[in-house]
Structures are given as C-alpha cells and as structure tokens.
Amino acid sequence: MDKNEVVLEVKNLSIDIPVSQGVLHAVDKVNLHVDRGEILCVVGESGCGKSLTSLAIMGLLPKNAQRSAEMLELKQEDLQKLTERQLSDIRGNRMAMIFQEPMTSLNPSFTIENQLLEPLFRHRGLSKHDARSLVIEMLELVGIKPAEPRLRQYPHQLSGGLRQRVMIAMSLLCNPDLIIADEPTTALDVTIQAQILELMMGLREKFKTGILFITHDMGVVANIADRVAVMYAGQIVEEGPVAEIFDNPAHPYTRGLMSCIPVPGKVDRDSALGTIPGMVPSIVNEFQSCRFAGRWDENYEENFTPCNLTEVSTEKRSFKVNSNKNHLVHFCCDQCLDQSQHTLTEGRWLCRTQ
Amino acid sequence: MIVYTIKRIFVAFLILLVVSGLTFSLSHLSADPALTIAGEQASDEDIEAVRKLYGFDKPVVEQYFNWLSSALQGDLGKSYHYKAPVVEMISGRIGTTMTLGFLAILFALVVSIPLGTIAAMRPNSIIDRFALLLAVFGQALPTFWFALMMIILFGVWLRWLPISGNTSWAHFVMPTIALGYYATPALMRLTRAGMIEVLSSDYIRTAKAKGLLPVSVLFKHALRNAIIPVVALAAVWFGFMLGGSIVIETIFNLKGIGWLSYDALLRSDLPVVQAIVLIFASFYVILTLFADLLNAYLDPRISVR
Ligand SMILES: Nc1ncnc2c1ncn2[C@@H]1O[C@H](COP(=O)(O)OP(=O)(O)OP(=O)(O)O)[C@@H](O)[C@H]1O
Ligand SMILES: [Mg+2]
C-alpha cells in the first residue's frame, strides 16, 4: 500500500476519564487507519467509546478526558505535536466532522448562510461573493435544491434530514482529506437515512475523501463500508474488509452483532431476532476478569463455523483470520480464545492448547 | 414577526390602561385632594367649593375618564401645589432621570457581561470566586447605605466628586455607580449561567470543529445565545433603575422626576403623582415590549411560538 494513500493513522489511542469511582478507560489501545477514498466503519454498541474516539482525533475531547497515543497522524502529519492554534487551522479544513445530533449541532441564532460561510472565510479567505456561490454549489450537491432560498433560513426552519445535509455540506466545503461521521443517520428516519448513506457514498467517489463512519447498525455497515472495525468496551475486537467480516466473522461478539440484523429470505418469519445477552461491563479501573463474561450467546456452538487463526501478536492475542493479513481478530483473555473454538494453525497459542 | 409585534403592542396598551385606572382610583381613595388644595385652615364651605370646582364630587369613574381623555390629548392637569402644568414640570426633569437610568444600566452591563463571561470560562477559578463575592455584596447592601458610604469616601474625605446637584457629568458618577451596582449581581449571574450552559452545547462543538478561533467561538457563537435572557432582564432592570432613582435622586439631590415624585408625594400633589406613575408604568411596558422584540430578533425561534 502506498504510504501517501493513508489519510489517517492511529496507533494505541487510549482515553482515560477520571470518574468518582476511579478512572474510566473509555478507549483502550485502539488502532485504526483510513485510506484515501475509503469508508471505514467503526461499529459497536452504545457507550463503547465510538464518539470519544472520533472527538480524540479531532482534538475536541471534553476537558476532563485524557488522551494518549503512540501515533496520531493525518496524512503523515503528527497531530499530537500541533498547538491548539495550528490544530484549528486543520479542523474544518483538512479534517471535518459530522455529528450524531443534527437537531442541535447548528447554532439557532444564525442563518444557514452565515454558518456555512464561516469555514470558507476562516480557511480560504474567499470574498463573500465567491464563498456564497461555493456554498450554493455544495448545498445543491448534497441534494438541497434550490439552495438559494434555504440560505436565509434558520436551523429551526429545517427538518432533521435537511439539517444533517447542511452539516454534510459544511464538512465538504474545504474539500477535506478526512471526514469523521459520528452516527450521522441515527437520529433520522429510515428513508432519509438511506438517502444520506447514498449521498455519502457518492461523495466518497467524487472527492476520494477518506471517511471514518461510526455507527451501531450492522445494516448500515453492510451498505456502505469498505472495511469494518468492531468495537467493544473501548477496544477493537475484530477488523477487516466488509465481505470478510460478514462471511467469516471470527469473534463471537461480531457474530452476535450479525445475528441481530434481519436478512430477508434467511430468517424465518416466526423466529426471534438474535440478541446479545447481558450488558457492556463497567470499564472503570483495571480490568481483571473477561470483558465478555455473561455475554456469550447460548446458541453459539450451534451456529459455529470454525476459522483458521494465525497469531500475529502475543501481547494483544491478535490473530489473522484464514491467513488474510487484513482480517484480524483480538481476544481479551485466554478463556475467550478457548471458548471461541477456532482452529489455531500457527504460533505460541497452538502449542498451549494442544 | 409583524403579527407578533402587533399582538405585543396591543397587550402593552391594555396593561397601561389597567395600571392608570388602578393608580387613579387608589390615589383618590388614599387622600382628599380638596383638603390639600384648600389648605389646613379652610372652612368646610371652602372645601366644598373646591370639590365642586375641581369636580371631586363626581363619581371616581367619571373623573377617571375625564382625566384619561385629557391625558390622551397630552394634558396631564396642573400641579395643586406649584400651580404649573404637570407636563411642563415633568418634561423639564425627565432628561435627568433618563440620563441617570441609562448610565446606571450601561454601567451594570459593562461590568456584569465581561465578568460573567470570564467567570463562565473558568468556573471555580479565582476570578469566578471574586465575581461571586461582588454579587453577594451587591445583593446584600442597601442602595442608600452604599450611596452614603460613597459620599463619605469620595465626596467628603477624598473630595474627588461633587455630592449634590446635576450641573456637570461629574455629578452623575456616584449616582450612576450607586444605582447600577445594584443591578450588576443579577445580570452577572445570569450571564455566567447562560454562558456555562451555552459553552457545553452541541453547536459550540460544531463551531470548534469548523476550526473557528476561540474569539469567534466565544463572542459570536456563545455570547449571542447566552445574553438573550440577559437582554430581557436588563430591560426590566432599566425600569427598576428609573423607579430606584427616587431614592438616589433624593440622596444626591439630582432634580429629576424621581426627586419630583418624592416631593409630590409629601405634598399629596395628586396630578403630579399620577402622571409620574403613568410615565414609570409606560417605561416598564415599553421596555418589556422592547426586550421581547429584541429577543425575537436575536433568537429567531421565539416569534414562531
Ligand atoms: N465527559 C465524560 N465524562 C465521563 N464519562 C464520559 C464522558 N463522555 C463519555 N463518557 C463515557 O465514556 C463511554 C464512551 O462514550 P461514547 O460517547 O464514546 O460512546 P458511544 O460509543 O459514542 O455511544 P453512542 O452509540 O451512545 O453514541 C461511555 O460509557 C460514557 O458514559
Ligand atoms: Mg456517540
């Protein structure tokens, strides 16, 4: 892979938040990368640390959260070295973010035009006339036609779907290398959701932007992802190309997520949809026992298809799945690894289990 | 916005009508104007004659409508004591009171908005604590006591400022501070609370994500939303400032309408009292109306409701 094609590279990103009972390790040694023109979906249930991860990349974490990372680079530029001022030159310019809450993410006191012109004045220094025509062009591109009358409107005069489109247009204005979309469709209804997803895929084609797309919906993942990272309790448990993840899920948690999506034709009308039992464990202070205790699906063995695992890192219990170097699975403890019943073909673990 | 404006103006008129009716009947119940006009030593026949002459024998409702119809034509009657037209007495003095009220609210805003904003940026810092201390003092000290302390310090000991009269701008310094300081705590606390809430809102995060500099995040995106309630409160406080000028004008011998109303009350000079109450009430109503319209302008969501 050409180095220039990597837009975002994150290594061992951790986020700690002091809370009354101790320290919350909300995000724990996460590795990610996004390539040019690629959509990476980070998927996981509510509270697993998806939003914090994206805010950490933008440098917009809440004041009490502490970030540490071995590497945090946007197009090979180290974001951790930058001053707050230099970082603000990059935000909204070379990396932009679309938030989870379209209803409250726009300032109620200013017109759409006013808020859309800002990034262009800040980063491009355009004249009002040029900036305005670019804004109109972007709004039409995201499907707000005619755009002109919308410019004078205030956010409360637009529906949620339109506001999210405005947010998307805003993120595109300076033609960023990376867009972080934090559950951009969660607050919208299904038809609007489909339109927005289509729009984002179109934009990816057109601008070759790298997109970090955060969601908790496997259906959305199936639609738009090139690659997937499955996140659980602050860690990434499995990552790989979307087809691999759906065809050969190796981590029991990934399988659990998959059983929660209804697939037309495959699921009997009468049979219940899958669920993952239990709740996300509290991740305050050091973690002693297994993160998945009580969360194994009872029918796990029935639906089981074994994969071949090849060890890549002993420290993190990381394995290649079916010898595909892009498809990795990580286990939190030996118990999980044993219980998952995969065939181990190489490495230290092989000796141990036999 | 236009419909909203018309509605609000209509309500404002209704309120004024009710207020004027109430003051009229209350003041006519509390004092016998004929007695005041005729003087202490007047005989019963004289008093009766005065009553007829001025129309005090007629029902209060009729008197009120007579007063109202001439008031609407700009005639507020004559002072019983000074025998001068009330309109002239007031128009000669209202400038002083307006100047004082305006300077006082300006002083309060100039102190409270920056202080509240800084306090909100660093909650529980030294500046925040200092601002809180100031607020507690402001709320606890009676205005007249504060005014007297200033007179002793700056007027008598240091001799920096004149203590009585209204012939120069220097005469307004102490009254402005005495009156304005009283409004500062409330405005400052509201600015602080508003800023803290707004600074943690989603659209501030959006503004930062756009790469805007802290100055425009703070002053464009945050302050604009945080001061909406402050504007409304400031308008109401401006009304209080005008009312509060009764005490301050008396202490500093600033001859505005606050001083005049104190004088008129002592003399049971009803036409003057009525006119001043009507004027203060109109200010209140107009200011509240103004605050609402300004709010509607600043926060476009309000006029839709
Ligand atoms: N400012 C904060 N102070 C304390 N805890 C926080 C703070 N922000 C987030 N958390 C906690 O960190 C964890 C991860 O939060 P995060 O918002 O990243 O979850 P998420 O994966 O985005 O969930 P969702 O799908 O609901 O958006 C949660 O348990 C949350 O309660
Ligand atoms: Mg989230």
XYZ file of C-alpha atoms and ligand atoms in Angstrom:
691
model
C 0.000 0.000 0.000
C 1.321 3.421 -0.956
C 2.089 5.499 2.125
C 0.576 8.614 0.552
C -2.755 6.910 0.338
C -3.113 6.635 4.114
C -5.196 9.561 5.304
C -5.476 8.776 8.985
C -3.286 6.556 11.089
C -3.982 5.955 14.774
C -1.880 3.678 16.967
C -2.586 2.723 20.556
C -5.030 5.508 21.237
C -6.273 5.474 24.828
C -8.686 7.812 26.569
C -8.974 7.940 30.345
C -11.657 9.845 32.203
C -11.448 10.336 35.960
C -14.831 9.495 37.496
C -15.935 9.272 41.117
C -15.211 5.521 41.403
C -11.779 5.660 39.773
C -10.513 6.021 36.232
C -12.703 5.114 33.279
C -10.610 3.582 30.489
C -13.171 4.611 27.923
C -10.923 3.834 24.959
C -8.136 1.294 25.329
C -5.220 0.999 22.867
C -7.201 1.390 19.678
C -5.511 1.070 16.271
C -7.151 2.457 13.159
C -6.278 3.632 9.717
C -8.326 5.181 6.936
C -7.122 5.277 3.335
C -7.915 7.752 0.596
C -11.391 7.240 -0.836
C -12.169 4.553 1.702
C -15.046 4.187 4.149
C -14.016 2.596 7.424
C -16.987 1.729 9.604
C -16.464 1.594 13.334
C -19.344 -0.391 14.758
C -20.243 -1.156 18.337
C -22.985 -0.806 20.858
C -23.895 2.367 22.700
C -21.266 3.556 25.158
C -18.352 1.548 23.756
C -16.316 4.693 23.085
C -17.020 5.456 19.431
C -17.751 9.155 19.879
C -14.814 9.657 22.220
C -12.510 8.071 19.644
C -13.688 10.478 16.962
C -13.502 13.504 19.251
C -9.972 12.487 20.245
C -8.918 12.505 16.595
C -10.409 15.977 16.143
C -8.811 17.199 19.380
C -12.226 18.096 20.764
C -12.419 15.825 23.803
C -14.200 17.150 26.886
C -11.825 18.899 29.283
C -11.736 16.063 31.822
C -10.787 13.365 29.298
C -7.102 12.486 28.850
C -5.788 11.303 25.516
C -2.615 9.337 24.884
C -1.491 7.788 21.633
C 1.601 6.257 20.161
C 0.700 7.708 16.799
C -1.973 10.118 15.598
C -1.278 11.267 12.074
C -3.305 12.987 9.395
C -1.537 12.481 6.074
C 1.685 11.787 7.967
C 1.412 14.974 9.965
C 1.635 14.360 13.704
C -1.496 15.897 15.228
C -0.192 15.496 18.767
C 2.674 17.916 18.140
C 0.443 20.761 16.960
C -0.538 23.718 19.097
C -4.237 24.418 19.614
C -3.966 27.235 17.069
C -2.337 25.014 14.414
C -4.919 22.320 15.074
C -7.730 24.803 14.475
C -6.201 25.528 11.059
C -6.708 21.848 10.226
C -10.178 21.386 11.702
C -12.971 22.082 9.265
C -10.302 22.391 6.616
C -8.344 19.161 6.154
C -10.469 17.096 8.507
C -14.128 17.705 9.204
C -16.714 16.114 11.405
C -20.424 15.400 11.118
C -22.136 14.914 14.458
C -24.660 12.493 15.848
C -27.245 15.181 16.705
C -28.384 17.175 13.650
C -31.099 18.947 15.652
C -28.722 20.740 17.995
C -25.479 20.926 16.044
C -26.317 24.173 14.265
C -26.420 27.498 16.071
C -30.089 28.552 16.396
C -29.250 32.257 16.178
C -27.619 32.431 12.774
C -28.828 31.730 9.259
C -27.674 28.701 7.310
C -25.732 31.022 5.023
C -23.918 32.684 7.875
C -22.853 29.352 9.352
C -21.808 27.856 6.034
C -19.708 30.856 5.041
C -17.624 30.681 8.209
C -15.252 27.828 7.309
C -14.600 29.422 3.912
C -13.776 32.804 5.438
C -11.643 31.143 8.102
C -9.651 28.734 5.959
C -9.869 30.004 2.399
C -10.155 33.764 2.833
C -12.632 33.913 -0.043
C -14.639 37.008 -0.928
C -18.256 36.943 0.151
C -19.400 36.527 -3.436
C -17.137 33.563 -4.218
C -17.813 31.892 -0.885
C -21.531 32.240 -1.378
C -21.540 30.594 -4.784
C -19.443 27.726 -3.407
C -21.915 27.303 -0.555
C -24.814 27.147 -3.006
C -22.943 24.619 -5.104
C -22.296 22.394 -2.077
C -25.889 22.580 -0.860
C -27.124 21.507 -4.270
C -24.568 18.730 -4.322
C -25.958 17.308 -1.090
C -29.448 17.446 -2.571
C -30.800 20.733 -1.259
C -32.344 22.183 -4.418
C -32.988 25.020 -4.887
C -30.380 26.076 -2.359
C -30.773 29.842 -2.618
C -33.970 30.250 -0.512
C -32.545 27.980 2.213
C -29.643 30.330 2.802
C -31.790 32.897 4.553
C -33.462 30.313 6.790
C -32.628 29.485 10.381
C -31.914 25.936 11.562
C -35.304 25.595 13.276
C -36.996 26.075 9.914
C -35.360 22.937 8.506
C -36.185 19.278 9.141
C -33.656 16.942 10.758
C -32.735 15.393 7.419
C -32.129 18.797 5.859
C -30.054 19.921 8.810
C -27.882 16.832 8.516
C -27.442 17.591 4.819
C -26.395 21.102 5.767
C -23.870 19.618 8.201
C -22.549 17.351 5.446
C -22.284 20.280 3.040
C -20.453 22.214 5.752
C -17.953 19.391 6.233
C -17.276 19.273 2.487
C -16.718 22.995 1.910
C -12.939 22.977 2.222
C -12.586 19.615 0.491
C -11.090 17.733 3.469
C -8.862 14.646 3.320
C -10.836 13.047 6.116
C -14.449 13.218 7.193
C -15.470 11.745 10.516
C -19.175 10.962 10.534
C -20.387 10.060 14.011
C -23.663 8.179 13.555
C -24.898 10.783 11.050
C -28.120 8.897 10.402
C -29.049 7.587 13.849
C -31.402 10.465 14.586
C -33.126 10.273 11.195
C -35.898 8.073 9.882
C -35.214 5.151 7.580
C -35.928 6.689 4.152
C -33.883 9.790 4.949
C -31.169 7.524 6.318
C -30.938 5.654 3.006
C -30.689 8.948 1.090
C -27.922 10.246 3.329
C -25.938 6.993 3.023
C -26.245 7.115 -0.743
C -25.108 10.714 -0.680
C -22.026 9.901 1.381
C -21.051 7.055 -0.920
C -21.440 9.361 -3.916
C -19.253 11.987 -2.287
C -16.588 9.441 -1.490
C -16.483 8.501 -5.194
C -16.401 12.116 -6.303
C -13.852 13.615 -3.922
C -11.903 10.494 -2.896
C -12.283 11.612 0.718
C -11.409 9.128 3.442
C -14.437 8.601 5.658
C -14.437 7.309 9.219
C -18.051 6.301 9.613
C -19.301 5.496 13.083
C -22.476 3.515 13.603
C -24.057 0.847 15.747
C -26.135 -0.513 12.895
C -24.801 -3.593 11.048
C -27.315 -2.922 8.275
C -25.666 0.429 7.597
C -22.262 -1.237 7.684
C -23.315 -3.779 5.066
C -24.443 -0.929 2.824
C -21.525 1.415 2.824
C -18.374 0.022 4.418
C -15.172 -0.925 2.635
C -13.602 -2.043 5.867
C -15.068 -2.611 9.315
C -13.688 -2.284 12.837
C -15.849 -3.830 15.549
C -15.512 -2.056 18.859
C -16.444 -3.405 22.254
C -15.955 -1.812 25.676
C -13.261 0.570 24.479
C -11.314 -1.968 22.413
C -11.351 -3.149 18.833
C -12.148 -6.867 18.771
C -12.201 -7.546 15.061
C -11.317 -5.684 11.885
C -11.226 -6.479 8.195
C -12.753 -6.000 4.745
C -16.525 -5.860 4.893
C -17.065 -9.099 2.946
C -14.689 -10.998 5.229
C -16.360 -9.718 8.358
C -19.811 -10.710 7.145
C -18.792 -14.069 5.659
C -16.296 -15.274 8.261
C -16.853 -13.424 11.499
C -14.250 -14.767 13.879
C -15.046 -13.051 17.134
C -18.142 -14.264 18.985
C -19.147 -10.627 19.594
C -19.110 -9.901 15.848
C -21.268 -12.978 15.301
C -23.624 -11.732 17.966
C -23.957 -8.357 16.222
C -24.590 -10.138 12.940
C -27.388 -12.267 14.352
C -29.153 -9.055 15.337
C -29.772 -7.979 11.709
C -32.781 -9.412 9.921
C -31.807 -10.702 6.460
C -34.804 -11.114 4.128
C -35.150 -14.707 2.995
C -32.663 -16.090 5.503
C -34.654 -15.577 8.676
C -37.953 -17.356 9.310
C -40.828 -15.011 9.938
C -41.618 -16.648 13.241
C -38.140 -16.999 14.669
C -36.946 -14.314 17.020
C -34.169 -11.943 16.047
C -30.865 -12.548 17.747
C -29.843 -10.624 20.795
C -26.608 -10.352 22.707
C -27.290 -11.246 26.315
C -26.130 -9.103 29.194
C -24.741 -5.581 29.286
C -21.470 -3.866 28.495
C -19.327 -4.251 31.615
C -18.182 -1.209 33.505
C -14.645 -0.403 32.407
C -13.639 1.644 35.400
C -10.145 0.943 36.789
C -8.109 -2.128 35.776
C -9.945 -4.967 34.191
C -9.498 -8.280 35.976
C -11.931 -10.779 34.523
C -13.147 -11.373 30.997
C -14.883 -8.483 29.234
C -17.350 -10.890 27.702
C -18.328 -12.747 30.859
C -22.064 -13.407 30.665
C -22.268 -12.182 27.098
C -21.745 -15.403 25.164
C -24.669 -16.441 23.024
C -26.166 -19.729 24.273
C -26.533 -20.985 20.717
C -23.002 -20.021 19.838
C -21.876 -23.613 19.212
C -24.867 -24.465 17.015
C -24.183 -21.673 14.545
C -20.453 -22.091 14.717
C -18.185 -22.179 11.660
C -14.529 -22.538 12.607
C -11.835 -20.342 11.080
C -8.100 -20.800 10.880
C -6.279 -18.381 13.145
C -2.665 -17.375 12.756
C -1.038 -15.495 15.567
C 0.327 -12.019 14.821
C 0.868 -10.566 18.286
C 1.069 -12.389 21.583
C 0.606 -9.327 23.734
C -2.800 -8.462 22.356
C -3.878 -12.027 21.499
C -4.227 -10.874 17.886
C -4.726 -13.347 15.027
C -5.008 -13.323 11.263
C -8.235 -14.977 10.165
C -7.941 -17.594 7.403
C -4.473 -16.247 6.576
C -5.895 -12.915 5.408
C -3.496 -10.247 6.632
C -6.223 -7.596 6.574
C -8.677 -9.549 8.665
C -7.642 -9.516 12.317
C -9.333 -10.678 15.496
C -8.316 -9.771 19.049
C -9.267 -11.663 22.192
C -9.341 -10.133 25.630
C -8.367 -13.306 27.535
C -7.374 -16.958 27.112
C -10.795 -18.062 28.170
C -12.465 -16.227 25.272
C -9.941 -17.628 22.865
C -10.515 -21.192 24.059
C -14.243 -20.799 24.078
C -14.309 -19.485 20.515
C -13.128 -22.969 19.345
C -11.269 -21.812 16.240
C -8.518 -23.897 14.731
C -5.142 -22.454 15.526
C -2.639 -23.155 12.799
C 0.459 -21.330 13.949
C 2.131 -19.643 16.896
C 2.572 -19.894 20.626
C -1.126 -20.455 21.370
C -1.151 -23.551 19.209
C 1.345 -25.279 21.493
C -0.572 -24.195 24.558
C -3.975 -25.526 23.547
C -2.751 -28.921 22.357
C -42.693 38.751 13.206
C -45.163 41.508 12.244
C -48.154 39.672 13.698
C -46.156 39.005 16.828
C -45.229 42.692 17.124
C -48.832 43.853 16.718
C -50.044 41.362 19.307
C -47.456 42.515 21.818
C -48.249 46.211 21.262
C -51.952 45.559 21.834
C -51.237 43.778 25.121
C -48.966 46.655 26.159
C -51.821 49.149 25.725
C -54.175 47.040 27.795
C -51.656 46.868 30.623
C -51.207 50.657 30.617
C -54.947 51.204 30.763
C -55.298 48.908 33.781
C -52.332 50.484 35.574
C -53.579 54.030 35.064
C -57.085 53.090 36.261
C -55.707 51.428 39.373
C -53.407 54.304 40.373
C -56.156 56.800 39.759
C -58.673 55.095 41.998
C -56.129 54.188 44.684
C -54.742 57.694 44.964
C -58.222 59.177 45.145
C -59.096 56.795 47.950
C -55.960 57.478 49.970
C -56.034 61.279 50.126
C -58.630 64.015 49.901
C -57.297 66.356 47.243
C -59.785 69.111 48.100
C -58.300 69.356 51.567
C -54.790 69.702 50.159
C -55.801 72.423 47.734
C -57.887 74.450 50.138
C -55.251 74.312 52.903
C -55.329 73.281 56.586
C -57.280 76.284 57.867
C -60.015 76.259 55.215
C -63.644 76.174 56.324
C -65.992 73.360 55.328
C -67.737 75.608 52.810
C -64.432 76.450 51.115
C -63.521 72.791 50.858
C -66.932 72.025 49.407
C -66.459 74.820 46.853
C -63.061 73.453 45.830
C -64.580 69.998 45.499
C -67.204 71.354 43.066
C -64.690 73.450 41.159
C -62.310 70.552 40.532
C -65.073 68.006 40.016
C -64.134 65.831 43.031
C -67.825 65.383 43.860
C -68.379 63.386 40.707
C -68.011 59.543 40.723
C -64.402 58.309 40.519
C -65.109 56.506 37.246
C -66.270 59.712 35.603
C -63.293 61.634 36.978
C -61.009 58.924 35.622
C -62.442 59.153 32.135
C -62.175 62.942 32.181
C -58.561 62.634 33.255
C -57.900 59.935 30.672
C -59.400 61.868 27.782
C -57.333 64.958 28.538
C -54.260 62.776 29.205
C -54.672 61.278 25.749
C -54.653 64.811 24.368
C -51.370 65.453 26.168
C -52.823 67.393 29.104
C -51.956 65.875 32.465
C -53.508 68.662 34.540
C -51.954 71.245 36.830
C -49.944 70.725 39.986
C -52.078 71.584 43.043
C -49.054 72.963 44.833
C -46.968 74.707 42.177
C -49.968 75.620 40.017
C -47.864 74.796 36.958
C -48.857 72.370 34.163
C -47.663 68.871 35.089
C -46.416 68.204 31.542
C -44.009 71.129 31.790
C -42.784 70.148 35.253
C -42.039 66.618 34.084
C -40.545 67.405 30.695
C -38.088 69.781 32.349
C -36.826 66.996 34.637
C -37.199 63.758 32.749
C -33.887 64.193 30.940
C -32.001 63.962 34.216
C -33.761 60.757 35.264
C -33.357 59.127 31.866
C -29.675 60.015 31.791
C -29.181 58.545 35.242
C -31.145 55.359 34.475
C -29.378 54.859 31.181
C -25.911 55.422 32.633
C -26.713 53.080 35.522
C -27.854 50.176 33.341
C -24.938 50.779 30.996
C -22.564 50.643 33.950
C -24.214 47.425 35.157
C -23.922 45.768 31.727
C -20.374 46.891 31.135
C -19.351 45.370 34.457
C -21.514 42.252 34.501
C -21.211 40.829 30.971
C -17.397 40.603 30.808
C -17.230 39.445 34.423
C -19.916 36.815 33.894
C -18.236 35.611 30.691
C -14.814 35.268 32.304
C -16.357 33.519 35.301
C -18.100 31.051 32.976
C -14.918 30.277 31.053
C -13.174 29.134 34.217
C -15.819 28.054 36.718
C -14.497 27.990 40.307
C -11.340 29.904 39.408
C -10.202 32.937 41.411
C -11.983 35.310 39.035
C -15.193 33.330 39.404
C -14.907 33.486 43.209
C -14.214 37.213 43.079
C -17.254 37.781 40.882
C -19.378 35.753 43.284
C -18.153 37.849 46.202
C -19.055 41.014 44.341
C -22.504 39.615 43.609
C -23.150 38.708 47.231
C -22.157 42.209 48.352
C -24.286 43.797 45.666
C -27.324 41.845 46.704
C -26.784 42.380 50.422
C -26.012 46.107 50.608
C -28.943 48.524 50.687
C -28.603 51.124 47.923
C -28.969 54.123 50.197
C -26.251 52.850 52.556
C -23.906 52.205 49.661
C -24.641 55.694 48.308
C -23.939 57.317 51.660
C -20.654 55.399 52.022
C -19.564 56.653 48.608
C -20.480 60.214 49.544
C -18.368 59.970 52.688
C -15.393 58.421 50.884
C -15.264 60.236 47.535
C -17.168 63.394 48.386
C -16.165 64.247 51.934
C -12.768 62.617 52.582
C -11.148 62.477 49.173
C -13.115 65.382 47.690
C -12.896 63.861 44.217
C -16.531 64.158 43.255
C -19.388 66.594 43.875
C -22.086 65.176 46.152
C -25.144 67.223 45.286
C -26.802 68.685 42.199
C -26.770 67.871 38.492
C -24.858 70.634 36.783
C -21.994 68.554 35.338
C -21.192 64.997 34.253
C -19.132 64.562 37.400
C -22.351 64.897 39.365
C -23.630 61.721 37.728
C -20.661 59.484 38.570
C -21.616 58.444 42.089
C -25.383 58.176 41.475
C -24.671 56.006 38.408
C -22.437 53.638 40.343
C -24.769 53.508 43.336
C -27.770 52.724 41.177
C -26.011 50.491 38.631
C -24.133 48.384 41.148
C -27.462 47.202 42.462
C -28.332 45.644 39.075
C -24.881 44.127 38.493
C -25.140 40.869 40.515
C -28.325 39.621 38.872
C -27.078 40.419 35.368
C -23.694 38.882 36.061
C -25.044 35.630 37.497
C -27.379 35.285 34.545
C -24.568 35.887 32.054
C -22.420 33.312 33.844
C -25.159 30.666 33.983
C -26.111 31.289 30.359
C -22.508 31.090 29.171
C -21.794 27.867 31.067
C -24.834 26.235 29.520
C -24.144 27.507 26.023
C -20.441 26.622 26.095
C -21.284 22.949 26.603
C -23.838 22.861 23.780
C -23.508 20.930 20.541
C -23.314 23.965 18.284
C -20.280 25.271 20.151
C -18.624 21.929 19.450
C -19.588 22.381 15.784
C -18.086 25.863 15.769
C -14.823 24.452 17.146
C -14.922 21.586 14.647
C -15.071 24.190 11.873
C -11.726 25.439 13.089
C -13.023 28.822 14.230
C -10.735 30.759 16.548
C -11.645 30.978 20.243
C -12.592 34.648 19.849
C -15.356 33.951 17.377
C -16.465 30.786 19.169
C -16.841 32.786 22.360
C -18.149 36.120 21.163
C -20.085 35.172 18.063
C -21.467 31.727 18.791
C -21.664 31.636 22.577
C -22.306 35.158 23.834
C -25.054 35.867 21.323
C -27.115 32.987 22.708
C -26.141 33.459 26.329
C -27.168 37.119 26.511
C -30.690 36.624 25.193
C -32.126 36.293 28.720
C -29.689 38.966 29.945
C -31.155 41.466 27.478
C -34.657 40.821 28.791
C -33.514 41.162 32.369
C -31.546 44.342 31.600
C -34.660 45.971 30.155
C -36.638 45.118 33.267
C -33.782 46.407 35.410
C -33.751 49.638 33.438
C -37.328 50.047 34.640
C -36.167 49.344 38.204
C -33.375 51.877 37.715
C -35.923 54.571 36.867
C -38.024 53.612 39.879
C -34.922 53.316 42.062
C -33.965 56.818 41.052
C -36.477 58.083 43.630
C -34.061 57.143 46.441
C -30.854 58.003 44.610
C -32.079 61.343 43.257
C -33.221 62.326 46.713
C -29.880 61.383 48.293
C -27.773 63.159 45.682
C -30.265 65.995 45.212
C -30.445 65.299 41.485
C -33.625 67.062 40.441
C -35.149 64.506 38.088
C -38.650 63.054 38.188
C -37.652 60.615 40.949
C -36.945 63.606 43.157
C -40.132 65.265 41.920
C -42.280 62.246 42.777
C -40.852 62.188 46.306
C -41.657 65.884 46.631
C -45.171 65.441 45.198
C -45.949 62.517 47.498
C -45.029 64.590 50.552
C -47.429 67.306 49.374
C -50.246 64.963 48.213
C -49.906 66.612 44.834
C -52.080 64.021 43.060
C -51.844 65.118 39.390
C -48.045 65.024 39.609
C -48.017 61.620 41.336
C -50.456 60.168 38.813
C -48.525 61.473 35.864
C -45.240 60.095 37.186
C -46.737 56.685 37.960
C -48.177 56.630 34.438
C -44.804 57.553 32.990
C -42.892 54.939 35.016
C -45.506 52.334 34.085
C -45.246 53.273 30.404
C -41.489 52.900 30.571
C -41.866 49.488 32.110
C -44.328 48.342 29.490
C -42.375 49.819 26.604
C -39.114 48.359 27.890
C -40.588 44.900 28.308
C -42.056 45.179 24.829
C -38.693 46.282 23.523
C -36.963 43.394 25.311
C -39.389 40.882 23.825
C -38.946 42.259 20.317
C -35.184 42.341 20.710
C -35.286 38.753 21.947
C -37.380 37.756 18.976
C -34.821 39.371 16.743
C -31.859 37.748 18.495
C -33.492 34.341 18.829
C -35.484 33.686 15.664
C -37.330 30.766 17.273
C -39.274 32.964 19.712
C -41.599 34.764 17.303
C -42.833 31.489 15.827
C -44.442 30.312 19.029
N -17.367 13.665 29.638
C -17.488 12.406 30.100
N -17.329 12.145 31.424
C -17.450 10.881 31.896
N -17.743 9.831 31.142
C -17.913 10.012 29.824
C -17.798 11.313 29.225
N -18.024 11.190 27.891
C -18.267 9.878 27.669
N -18.191 9.172 28.807
C -18.361 7.719 28.932
O -17.466 7.095 28.036
C -18.077 5.971 27.416
C -17.980 6.065 25.915
O -18.771 7.166 25.462
P -19.026 7.482 23.924
O -19.821 8.739 23.869
O -17.742 7.464 23.180
O -19.931 6.248 23.477
P -20.524 5.925 22.028
O -19.892 4.644 21.609
O -20.369 7.069 21.125
O -22.055 5.640 22.342
P -23.369 6.060 21.492
O -23.586 4.989 20.490
O -24.439 6.055 22.535
O -23.119 7.399 20.916
C -19.497 5.900 27.928
O -19.558 4.928 28.943
C -19.735 7.268 28.513
O -20.604 7.171 29.608
Mg -21.716 8.505 20.254
